[in-house]
Amino acid sequence: MRVLVKGTGVAGLTAAFELARTGVTVEVCERNAEPSRGASWYAGGMLAPWCERESADAAVLTLGQAALDWWDEATPGLVVRNGTLVVAPARDKAELSRFASRTDGYRWVDEGEIAALEPDLAGRFRSGLYFPGEGHLDPRLALKSLHERLCTIGVRFHMGIPLNEEPFDRVVACTGSAAIGGISDLRGVRGEMLYLATREVSLSRPVRLLHPRIPLYIVPREPDRFMVGATMIETEDAGAISARSMMEFLNAAYAVHPAFAEAEIIETGTGVRPAYPDNLPKVTQDGRTIFINGAYRHGFLLSPAMARQAAEIVCQTLSQKEWDHETSGEWRRA
């Protein structure tokens, strides 16, 4: 069986990997000349199912718990399992209690424990929530690593070249926000981010700063660099970051540690994340085409589960074809 995967974002690459593991022939096409730099490129890369459960359906936790092991296997050495630290200024301590009431998988930590986890935050926060079972990765390194691994196991990539779908038995469409308008109920939610560079701060794990209006996070990247995000704006406009978002990001970073005031802003970016009304991804089928879309802000967390669902659909089709072959002798497995 030959399967065509459309799209080289996180959904497309994870689907290609799961399909290749079933033994089918997989090819991937991308309309751009280079691998996609859409929403996946600007993702936070937090594998944080318990934290995300605070504002999401229980399915995010159920489907997302296996993501750390999946990424560990698919991209060895990239997953950092240092947990997540959630903090709030003293005046917003009620936000911590509210956050805690909506999830689990955490323990309360006091000022001393925060300092033990993140020495550079010593004396800055009186209490917080620590989620030890969570982790994070650098999305850009993960996408590159997964692409390279797919190439080594024989998956062919077609970049910037229109591809005829007819020779393929199944098509798995993972085109993200490009499908808005073509898939019913799919909408765009814009996320914004910036990268800061400073040698004055060191963090070992994502730090989420709670705010009554817009909670923000800081994720350590390569040494001396930090990704700050993420807004959720109901729009399909992928224009430059807004002045409001920039100020909120910088204020949040300063609230975490004053040394961020002297950091260099080395990059800003925006990405339109596709979402369904319930903000949960779906795997749907129309004829021989399988659609994976609607990951919202959970791309790296939930794409492995969605990829497995798509692979199961393909395997069921393959099993039916094998059965038809045994009973009629008319089908030959590709």
mmCIF file of C-alpha atoms in Angstrom:
data_model
loop_
_atom_site.group_PDB
_atom_site.id
_atom_site.type_symbol
_atom_site.label_atom_id
_atom_site.label_comp_id
_atom_site.label_asym_id
_atom_site.label_seq_id
_atom_site.Cartn_x
_atom_site.Cartn_y
_atom_site.Cartn_z
ATOM 1 C CA MET A 1 0.000 0.000 0.000
ATOM 2 C CA ARG A 2 1.204 3.492 -0.870
ATOM 3 C CA VAL A 3 0.221 6.415 1.356
ATOM 4 C CA LEU A 4 0.765 10.097 0.622
ATOM 5 C CA VAL A 5 1.101 12.471 3.569
ATOM 6 C CA LYS A 6 0.473 16.134 2.777
ATOM 7 C CA GLY A 7 2.285 18.642 4.988
ATOM 8 C CA THR A 8 5.598 18.731 6.847
ATOM 9 C CA GLY A 9 4.465 20.355 10.081
ATOM 10 C CA VAL A 10 4.350 18.355 13.294
ATOM 11 C CA ALA A 11 1.108 16.591 12.304
ATOM 12 C CA GLY A 12 2.460 15.516 8.933
ATOM 13 C CA LEU A 13 5.817 14.260 10.180
ATOM 14 C CA THR A 14 4.361 12.337 13.112
ATOM 15 C CA ALA A 15 1.769 10.758 10.809
ATOM 16 C CA ALA A 16 4.474 9.771 8.318
ATOM 17 C CA PHE A 17 6.506 8.173 11.112
ATOM 18 C CA GLU A 18 3.590 6.153 12.493
ATOM 19 C CA LEU A 19 2.560 5.022 9.021
ATOM 20 C CA ALA A 20 6.099 4.010 8.078
ATOM 21 C CA ARG A 21 6.257 1.853 11.197
ATOM 22 C CA THR A 22 3.273 -0.159 9.943
ATOM 23 C CA GLY A 23 5.250 -1.207 6.890
ATOM 24 C CA VAL A 24 3.343 0.731 4.217
ATOM 25 C CA THR A 25 5.167 2.823 1.624
ATOM 26 C CA VAL A 26 5.025 6.479 2.681
ATOM 27 C CA GLU A 27 5.755 9.601 0.672
ATOM 28 C CA VAL A 28 5.404 13.172 1.914
ATOM 29 C CA CYS A 29 4.670 16.269 -0.118
ATOM 30 C CA GLU A 30 4.943 19.912 0.867
ATOM 31 C CA ARG A 31 3.750 22.828 -1.228
ATOM 32 C CA ASN A 32 6.701 24.960 -0.106
ATOM 33 C CA ALA A 33 10.253 24.414 -1.280
ATOM 34 C CA GLU A 34 11.410 23.829 2.309
ATOM 35 C CA PRO A 35 9.831 21.980 5.250
ATOM 36 C CA SER A 36 6.887 23.885 6.697
ATOM 37 C CA ARG A 37 7.592 26.808 8.991
ATOM 38 C CA GLY A 38 4.010 27.363 10.065
ATOM 39 C CA ALA A 39 2.631 27.147 13.566
ATOM 40 C CA SER A 40 4.869 24.151 14.373
ATOM 41 C CA TRP A 41 7.967 26.287 13.878
ATOM 42 C CA TYR A 42 6.801 28.782 16.500
ATOM 43 C CA ALA A 43 5.501 26.252 19.044
ATOM 44 C CA GLY A 44 6.536 26.191 22.680
ATOM 45 C CA GLY A 45 7.356 22.488 22.599
ATOM 46 C CA MET A 46 5.965 21.866 26.079
ATOM 47 C CA LEU A 47 4.919 18.259 26.673
ATOM 48 C CA ALA A 48 2.702 19.252 29.560
ATOM 49 C CA PRO A 49 -0.584 17.282 29.616
ATOM 50 C CA TRP A 50 -1.363 18.086 33.256
ATOM 51 C CA CYS A 51 -0.779 21.813 32.880
ATOM 52 C CA GLU A 52 -2.795 21.919 29.669
ATOM 53 C CA ARG A 53 -5.659 20.114 31.399
ATOM 54 C CA GLU A 54 -6.210 23.290 33.444
ATOM 55 C CA SER A 55 -7.916 24.955 30.493
ATOM 56 C CA ALA A 56 -8.749 22.018 28.240
ATOM 57 C CA ASP A 57 -10.896 18.921 27.989
ATOM 58 C CA ALA A 58 -9.816 15.752 29.806
ATOM 59 C CA ALA A 59 -8.940 14.246 26.410
ATOM 60 C CA VAL A 60 -5.829 16.440 26.309
ATOM 61 C CA LEU A 61 -4.513 14.643 29.394
ATOM 62 C CA THR A 62 -5.660 11.203 28.273
ATOM 63 C CA LEU A 63 -4.172 11.502 24.792
ATOM 64 C CA GLY A 64 -1.141 13.549 25.747
ATOM 65 C CA GLN A 65 0.425 11.484 28.526
ATOM 66 C CA ALA A 66 2.222 9.193 26.083
ATOM 67 C CA ALA A 67 3.751 12.097 24.139
ATOM 68 C CA LEU A 68 6.982 12.248 26.148
ATOM 69 C CA ASP A 69 7.815 8.597 25.478
ATOM 70 C CA TRP A 70 6.819 8.938 21.827
ATOM 71 C CA TRP A 71 9.113 11.891 21.216
ATOM 72 C CA ASP A 72 11.884 10.229 23.222
ATOM 73 C CA GLU A 73 11.731 7.256 20.882
ATOM 74 C CA ALA A 74 11.284 9.227 17.658
ATOM 75 C CA THR A 75 13.883 11.928 18.409
ATOM 76 C CA PRO A 76 16.345 10.418 20.901
ATOM 77 C CA GLY A 77 18.022 12.867 23.251
ATOM 78 C CA LEU A 78 15.766 15.855 22.600
ATOM 79 C CA VAL A 79 13.150 15.473 25.340
ATOM 80 C CA VAL A 80 14.070 17.190 28.615
ATOM 81 C CA ARG A 81 12.174 15.647 31.541
ATOM 82 C CA ASN A 82 12.592 18.338 34.182
ATOM 83 C CA GLY A 83 8.903 18.979 34.749
ATOM 84 C CA THR A 84 7.076 22.312 34.710
ATOM 85 C CA LEU A 85 7.105 25.082 37.305
ATOM 86 C CA VAL A 86 4.012 27.272 37.658
ATOM 87 C CA VAL A 87 4.345 30.502 39.630
ATOM 88 C CA ALA A 88 2.477 33.739 40.223
ATOM 89 C CA PRO A 89 3.254 37.075 41.869
ATOM 90 C CA ALA A 90 2.152 37.265 45.512
ATOM 91 C CA ARG A 91 -0.825 39.446 44.575
ATOM 92 C CA ASP A 92 -2.053 36.742 42.199
ATOM 93 C CA LYS A 93 -1.704 33.761 44.551
ATOM 94 C CA ALA A 94 -5.401 33.019 44.034
ATOM 95 C CA GLU A 95 -4.519 32.189 40.424
ATOM 96 C CA LEU A 96 -2.327 29.342 41.665
ATOM 97 C CA SER A 97 -5.189 27.888 43.684
ATOM 98 C CA ARG A 98 -7.523 28.208 40.731
ATOM 99 C CA PHE A 99 -4.971 26.521 38.448
ATOM 100 C CA ALA A 100 -4.455 23.701 40.949
ATOM 101 C CA SER A 101 -8.192 23.094 41.294
ATOM 102 C CA ARG A 102 -8.504 22.340 37.591
ATOM 103 C CA THR A 103 -5.793 19.722 37.224
ATOM 104 C CA ASP A 104 -3.595 17.242 39.103
ATOM 105 C CA GLY A 105 -0.142 15.675 38.737
ATOM 106 C CA TYR A 106 1.489 18.479 40.758
ATOM 107 C CA ARG A 107 2.778 19.254 44.210
ATOM 108 C CA TRP A 108 2.850 22.594 45.959
ATOM 109 C CA VAL A 109 6.342 24.043 46.418
ATOM 110 C CA ASP A 110 7.418 26.822 48.751
ATOM 111 C CA GLU A 111 10.062 29.499 48.327
ATOM 112 C CA GLY A 112 12.896 27.163 49.300
ATOM 113 C CA GLU A 113 11.795 24.406 46.950
ATOM 114 C CA ILE A 114 11.458 26.872 44.085
ATOM 115 C CA ALA A 115 15.032 27.987 44.734
ATOM 116 C CA ALA A 116 16.182 24.362 44.717
ATOM 117 C CA LEU A 117 14.473 23.749 41.373
ATOM 118 C CA GLU A 118 15.505 27.045 39.790
ATOM 119 C CA PRO A 119 18.325 28.768 41.709
ATOM 120 C CA ASP A 120 17.994 31.955 39.663
ATOM 121 C CA LEU A 121 14.433 32.357 40.936
ATOM 122 C CA ALA A 122 15.466 32.272 44.601
ATOM 123 C CA GLY A 123 13.496 34.791 46.642
ATOM 124 C CA ARG A 124 11.250 35.786 43.751
ATOM 125 C CA PHE A 125 8.144 33.670 44.418
ATOM 126 C CA ARG A 126 6.701 32.457 47.712
ATOM 127 C CA SER A 127 4.864 29.431 46.368
ATOM 128 C CA GLY A 128 4.196 27.553 43.170
ATOM 129 C CA LEU A 129 3.118 24.297 41.559
ATOM 130 C CA TYR A 130 5.601 21.731 40.343
ATOM 131 C CA PHE A 131 4.553 19.131 37.737
ATOM 132 C CA PRO A 132 7.364 16.544 37.831
ATOM 133 C CA GLY A 133 5.966 14.264 35.114
ATOM 134 C CA GLU A 134 6.130 16.830 32.339
ATOM 135 C CA GLY A 135 8.860 17.771 29.898
ATOM 136 C CA HIS A 136 9.743 19.872 26.890
ATOM 137 C CA LEU A 137 11.735 19.877 23.664
ATOM 138 C CA ASP A 138 12.902 22.350 21.057
ATOM 139 C CA PRO A 139 10.304 22.073 18.264
ATOM 140 C CA ARG A 140 12.723 23.145 15.553
ATOM 141 C CA LEU A 141 15.295 20.534 16.494
ATOM 142 C CA ALA A 142 12.531 17.929 16.828
ATOM 143 C CA LEU A 143 11.119 18.651 13.372
ATOM 144 C CA LYS A 144 14.587 18.516 11.818
ATOM 145 C CA SER A 145 15.454 15.293 13.647
ATOM 146 C CA LEU A 146 12.185 13.600 12.669
ATOM 147 C CA HIS A 147 12.585 14.664 9.037
ATOM 148 C CA GLU A 148 16.098 13.213 8.941
ATOM 149 C CA ARG A 149 14.986 9.976 10.550
ATOM 150 C CA LEU A 150 12.141 9.585 8.071
ATOM 151 C CA CYS A 151 14.622 9.973 5.231
ATOM 152 C CA THR A 152 16.862 7.266 6.683
ATOM 153 C CA ILE A 153 13.978 4.763 6.849
ATOM 154 C CA GLY A 154 13.040 5.306 3.228
ATOM 155 C CA VAL A 155 10.296 7.919 3.313
ATOM 156 C CA ARG A 156 10.487 10.081 0.197
ATOM 157 C CA PHE A 157 9.876 13.836 0.355
ATOM 158 C CA HIS A 158 8.583 15.977 -2.515
ATOM 159 C CA MET A 159 9.183 19.655 -1.771
ATOM 160 C CA GLY A 160 7.539 22.442 -3.747
ATOM 161 C CA ILE A 161 6.402 20.028 -6.466
ATOM 162 C CA PRO A 162 2.710 19.358 -7.251
ATOM 163 C CA LEU A 163 2.104 15.638 -6.809
ATOM 164 C CA ASN A 164 -0.558 13.502 -8.438
ATOM 165 C CA GLU A 165 -2.578 11.750 -5.726
ATOM 166 C CA GLU A 166 -4.047 9.104 -8.013
ATOM 167 C CA PRO A 167 -1.279 6.479 -7.644
ATOM 168 C CA PHE A 168 -1.715 6.425 -3.859
ATOM 169 C CA ASP A 169 -4.093 4.130 -2.003
ATOM 170 C CA ARG A 170 -4.598 6.619 0.814
ATOM 171 C CA VAL A 171 -3.920 10.329 1.331
ATOM 172 C CA VAL A 172 -3.369 11.741 4.826
ATOM 173 C CA ALA A 173 -3.922 15.501 4.767
ATOM 174 C CA CYS A 174 -2.073 17.387 7.522
ATOM 175 C CA THR A 175 -2.168 20.872 6.060
ATOM 176 C CA GLY A 176 -2.971 22.823 9.224
ATOM 177 C CA SER A 177 -4.306 26.337 8.819
ATOM 178 C CA ALA A 178 -4.171 26.015 5.014
ATOM 179 C CA ALA A 179 -7.307 23.873 5.354
ATOM 180 C CA ILE A 180 -9.329 26.669 6.973
ATOM 181 C CA GLY A 181 -12.293 27.307 4.731
ATOM 182 C CA GLY A 182 -12.057 23.833 3.270
ATOM 183 C CA ILE A 183 -12.855 21.886 6.448
ATOM 184 C CA SER A 184 -16.118 22.679 8.187
ATOM 185 C CA ASP A 185 -15.876 24.442 11.588
ATOM 186 C CA LEU A 186 -12.094 24.838 11.380
ATOM 187 C CA ARG A 187 -10.942 28.291 12.478
ATOM 188 C CA GLY A 188 -7.630 30.058 13.043
ATOM 189 C CA VAL A 189 -6.165 31.036 16.415
ATOM 190 C CA ARG A 190 -3.050 33.148 16.235
ATOM 191 C CA GLY A 191 -0.150 32.558 18.566
ATOM 192 C CA GLU A 192 2.764 34.941 19.025
ATOM 193 C CA MET A 193 6.205 34.448 20.503
ATOM 194 C CA LEU A 194 9.605 35.989 20.904
ATOM 195 C CA TYR A 195 13.109 34.757 21.604
ATOM 196 C CA LEU A 196 15.302 36.430 24.202
ATOM 197 C CA ALA A 197 19.037 35.957 24.639
ATOM 198 C CA THR A 198 20.805 36.593 27.944
ATOM 199 C CA ARG A 199 23.595 35.037 29.979
ATOM 200 C CA GLU A 200 22.219 36.490 33.193
ATOM 201 C CA VAL A 201 19.414 33.937 33.646
ATOM 202 C CA SER A 202 19.436 30.159 33.679
ATOM 203 C CA LEU A 203 16.313 27.972 33.730
ATOM 204 C CA SER A 204 16.088 24.177 33.640
ATOM 205 C CA ARG A 205 12.425 23.810 32.738
ATOM 206 C CA PRO A 206 9.442 25.767 31.397
ATOM 207 C CA VAL A 207 8.189 28.378 33.836
ATOM 208 C CA ARG A 208 4.543 29.400 33.556
ATOM 209 C CA LEU A 209 3.659 32.769 35.023
ATOM 210 C CA LEU A 210 -0.023 33.042 35.886
ATOM 211 C CA HIS A 211 -1.868 36.246 35.169
ATOM 212 C CA PRO A 212 -5.620 36.863 35.583
ATOM 213 C CA ARG A 213 -5.951 37.789 31.912
ATOM 214 C CA ILE A 214 -3.151 36.196 29.911
ATOM 215 C CA PRO A 215 -0.984 33.435 31.429
ATOM 216 C CA LEU A 216 2.430 33.295 29.754
ATOM 217 C CA TYR A 217 5.367 30.929 29.715
ATOM 218 C CA ILE A 218 9.132 31.014 29.331
ATOM 219 C CA VAL A 219 10.842 27.945 27.885
ATOM 220 C CA PRO A 220 14.628 27.478 27.930
ATOM 221 C CA ARG A 221 16.142 26.677 24.557
ATOM 222 C CA GLU A 222 19.802 26.368 23.701
ATOM 223 C CA PRO A 223 22.128 27.900 26.293
ATOM 224 C CA ASP A 224 21.332 31.552 26.998
ATOM 225 C CA ARG A 225 18.155 31.617 24.892
ATOM 226 C CA PHE A 226 14.519 31.605 25.948
ATOM 227 C CA MET A 227 11.234 31.366 24.098
ATOM 228 C CA VAL A 228 8.429 33.523 25.527
ATOM 229 C CA GLY A 229 4.771 32.960 24.562
ATOM 230 C CA ALA A 230 1.964 32.539 23.927
ATOM 231 C CA THR A 231 -1.070 34.540 23.045
ATOM 232 C CA MET A 232 -4.331 33.043 21.789
ATOM 233 C CA ILE A 233 -5.962 35.529 19.444
ATOM 234 C CA GLU A 234 -9.078 34.577 17.497
ATOM 235 C CA THR A 235 -7.930 35.593 14.041
ATOM 236 C CA GLU A 236 -6.538 34.071 10.864
ATOM 237 C CA ASP A 237 -4.207 37.037 10.364
ATOM 238 C CA ALA A 238 -0.603 35.853 10.518
ATOM 239 C CA GLY A 239 0.877 39.354 10.500
ATOM 240 C CA ALA A 240 3.706 40.582 12.703
ATOM 241 C CA ILE A 241 3.509 40.440 16.486
ATOM 242 C CA SER A 242 1.404 43.204 18.026
ATOM 243 C CA ALA A 243 2.785 45.928 20.301
ATOM 244 C CA ARG A 244 0.406 44.773 23.067
ATOM 245 C CA SER A 245 1.698 41.205 22.936
ATOM 246 C CA MET A 246 5.300 42.364 22.867
ATOM 247 C CA MET A 247 4.777 44.476 25.995
ATOM 248 C CA GLU A 248 3.005 41.638 27.789
ATOM 249 C CA PHE A 249 5.757 39.184 26.957
ATOM 250 C CA LEU A 250 8.470 41.542 28.139
ATOM 251 C CA ASN A 251 6.567 42.407 31.317
ATOM 252 C CA ALA A 252 6.113 38.712 32.063
ATOM 253 C CA ALA A 253 9.781 37.966 31.490
ATOM 254 C CA TYR A 254 10.750 40.872 33.753
ATOM 255 C CA ALA A 255 8.356 39.578 36.440
ATOM 256 C CA VAL A 256 10.084 36.210 36.343
ATOM 257 C CA HIS A 257 13.556 37.758 36.558
ATOM 258 C CA PRO A 258 14.631 41.437 36.238
ATOM 259 C CA ALA A 259 17.713 40.451 34.223
ATOM 260 C CA PHE A 260 15.439 39.821 31.253
ATOM 261 C CA ALA A 261 15.137 43.600 30.959
ATOM 262 C CA GLU A 262 18.646 43.647 29.495
ATOM 263 C CA ALA A 263 18.130 40.613 27.241
ATOM 264 C CA GLU A 264 18.387 40.882 23.472
ATOM 265 C CA ILE A 265 15.243 40.314 21.421
ATOM 266 C CA ILE A 266 16.630 38.060 18.708
ATOM 267 C CA GLU A 267 13.414 36.901 17.030
ATOM 268 C CA THR A 268 9.664 37.401 17.012
ATOM 269 C CA GLY A 269 7.120 35.242 15.246
ATOM 270 C CA THR A 270 3.471 34.418 14.763
ATOM 271 C CA GLY A 271 1.631 31.300 13.670
ATOM 272 C CA VAL A 272 -2.025 30.576 12.952
ATOM 273 C CA ARG A 273 -3.080 27.401 14.723
ATOM 274 C CA PRO A 274 -6.091 25.524 13.339
ATOM 275 C CA ALA A 275 -8.819 24.722 15.863
ATOM 276 C CA TYR A 276 -12.271 23.183 15.997
ATOM 277 C CA PRO A 277 -15.010 24.629 18.249
ATOM 278 C CA ASP A 278 -14.046 22.320 21.143
ATOM 279 C CA ASN A 279 -10.307 23.065 20.668
ATOM 280 C CA LEU A 280 -9.556 19.342 20.247
ATOM 281 C CA PRO A 281 -7.952 17.779 17.156
ATOM 282 C CA LYS A 282 -9.843 15.357 14.952
ATOM 283 C CA VAL A 283 -8.984 12.520 12.624
ATOM 284 C CA THR A 284 -11.698 12.353 9.978
ATOM 285 C CA GLN A 285 -12.120 10.503 6.714
ATOM 286 C CA ASP A 286 -13.674 11.395 3.374
ATOM 287 C CA GLY A 287 -13.322 8.628 0.841
ATOM 288 C CA ARG A 288 -9.687 7.612 0.648
ATOM 289 C CA THR A 289 -8.481 10.829 2.285
ATOM 290 C CA ILE A 290 -7.818 10.999 6.031
ATOM 291 C CA PHE A 291 -7.646 14.441 7.607
ATOM 292 C CA ILE A 292 -5.641 15.266 10.739
ATOM 293 C CA ASN A 293 -6.274 18.798 11.894
ATOM 294 C CA GLY A 294 -7.371 21.127 14.691
ATOM 295 C CA ALA A 295 -4.454 20.654 17.097
ATOM 296 C CA TYR A 296 -4.970 24.202 18.424
ATOM 297 C CA ARG A 297 -2.163 24.858 20.947
ATOM 298 C CA HIS A 298 -1.436 21.159 21.499
ATOM 299 C CA GLY A 299 0.449 20.235 18.333
ATOM 300 C CA PHE A 300 3.496 18.497 19.794
ATOM 301 C CA LEU A 301 1.497 17.099 22.697
ATOM 302 C CA LEU A 302 -1.336 15.489 20.725
ATOM 303 C CA SER A 303 0.075 14.829 17.240
ATOM 304 C CA PRO A 304 1.480 11.410 18.233
ATOM 305 C CA ALA A 305 -1.968 10.249 19.350
ATOM 306 C CA MET A 306 -3.584 11.610 16.196
ATOM 307 C CA ALA A 307 -0.916 9.929 14.061
ATOM 308 C CA ARG A 308 -1.623 6.589 15.726
ATOM 309 C CA GLN A 309 -5.340 6.961 15.025
ATOM 310 C CA ALA A 310 -4.657 7.667 11.354
ATOM 311 C CA ALA A 311 -2.280 4.699 11.118
ATOM 312 C CA GLU A 312 -4.949 2.453 12.647
ATOM 313 C CA ILE A 313 -7.436 3.523 9.959
ATOM 314 C CA VAL A 314 -4.899 2.710 7.253
ATOM 315 C CA CYS A 315 -4.095 -0.652 8.848
ATOM 316 C CA GLN A 316 -7.791 -1.533 9.015
ATOM 317 C CA THR A 317 -8.063 -0.771 5.315
ATOM 318 C CA LEU A 318 -4.985 -2.892 4.653
ATOM 319 C CA SER A 319 -6.431 -5.793 6.645
ATOM 320 C CA GLN A 320 -9.667 -5.593 4.664
ATOM 321 C CA LYS A 321 -7.729 -5.672 1.406
ATOM 322 C CA GLU A 322 -5.791 -8.724 2.596
ATOM 323 C CA TRP A 323 -9.081 -10.421 3.462
ATOM 324 C CA ASP A 324 -10.499 -9.569 0.020
ATOM 325 C CA HIS A 325 -7.377 -11.019 -1.548
ATOM 326 C CA GLU A 326 -7.739 -14.281 0.357
ATOM 327 C CA THR A 327 -11.385 -14.643 -0.626
ATOM 328 C CA SER A 328 -11.233 -13.491 -4.243
ATOM 329 C CA GLY A 329 -7.595 -13.685 -5.287
ATOM 330 C CA GLU A 330 -7.963 -10.362 -7.075
ATOM 331 C CA TRP A 331 -5.840 -8.076 -4.906
ATOM 332 C CA ARG A 332 -2.072 -8.010 -4.589
ATOM 333 C CA ARG A 333 -0.533 -6.113 -1.679
ATOM 334 C CA ALA A 334 1.615 -3.174 -2.822
#
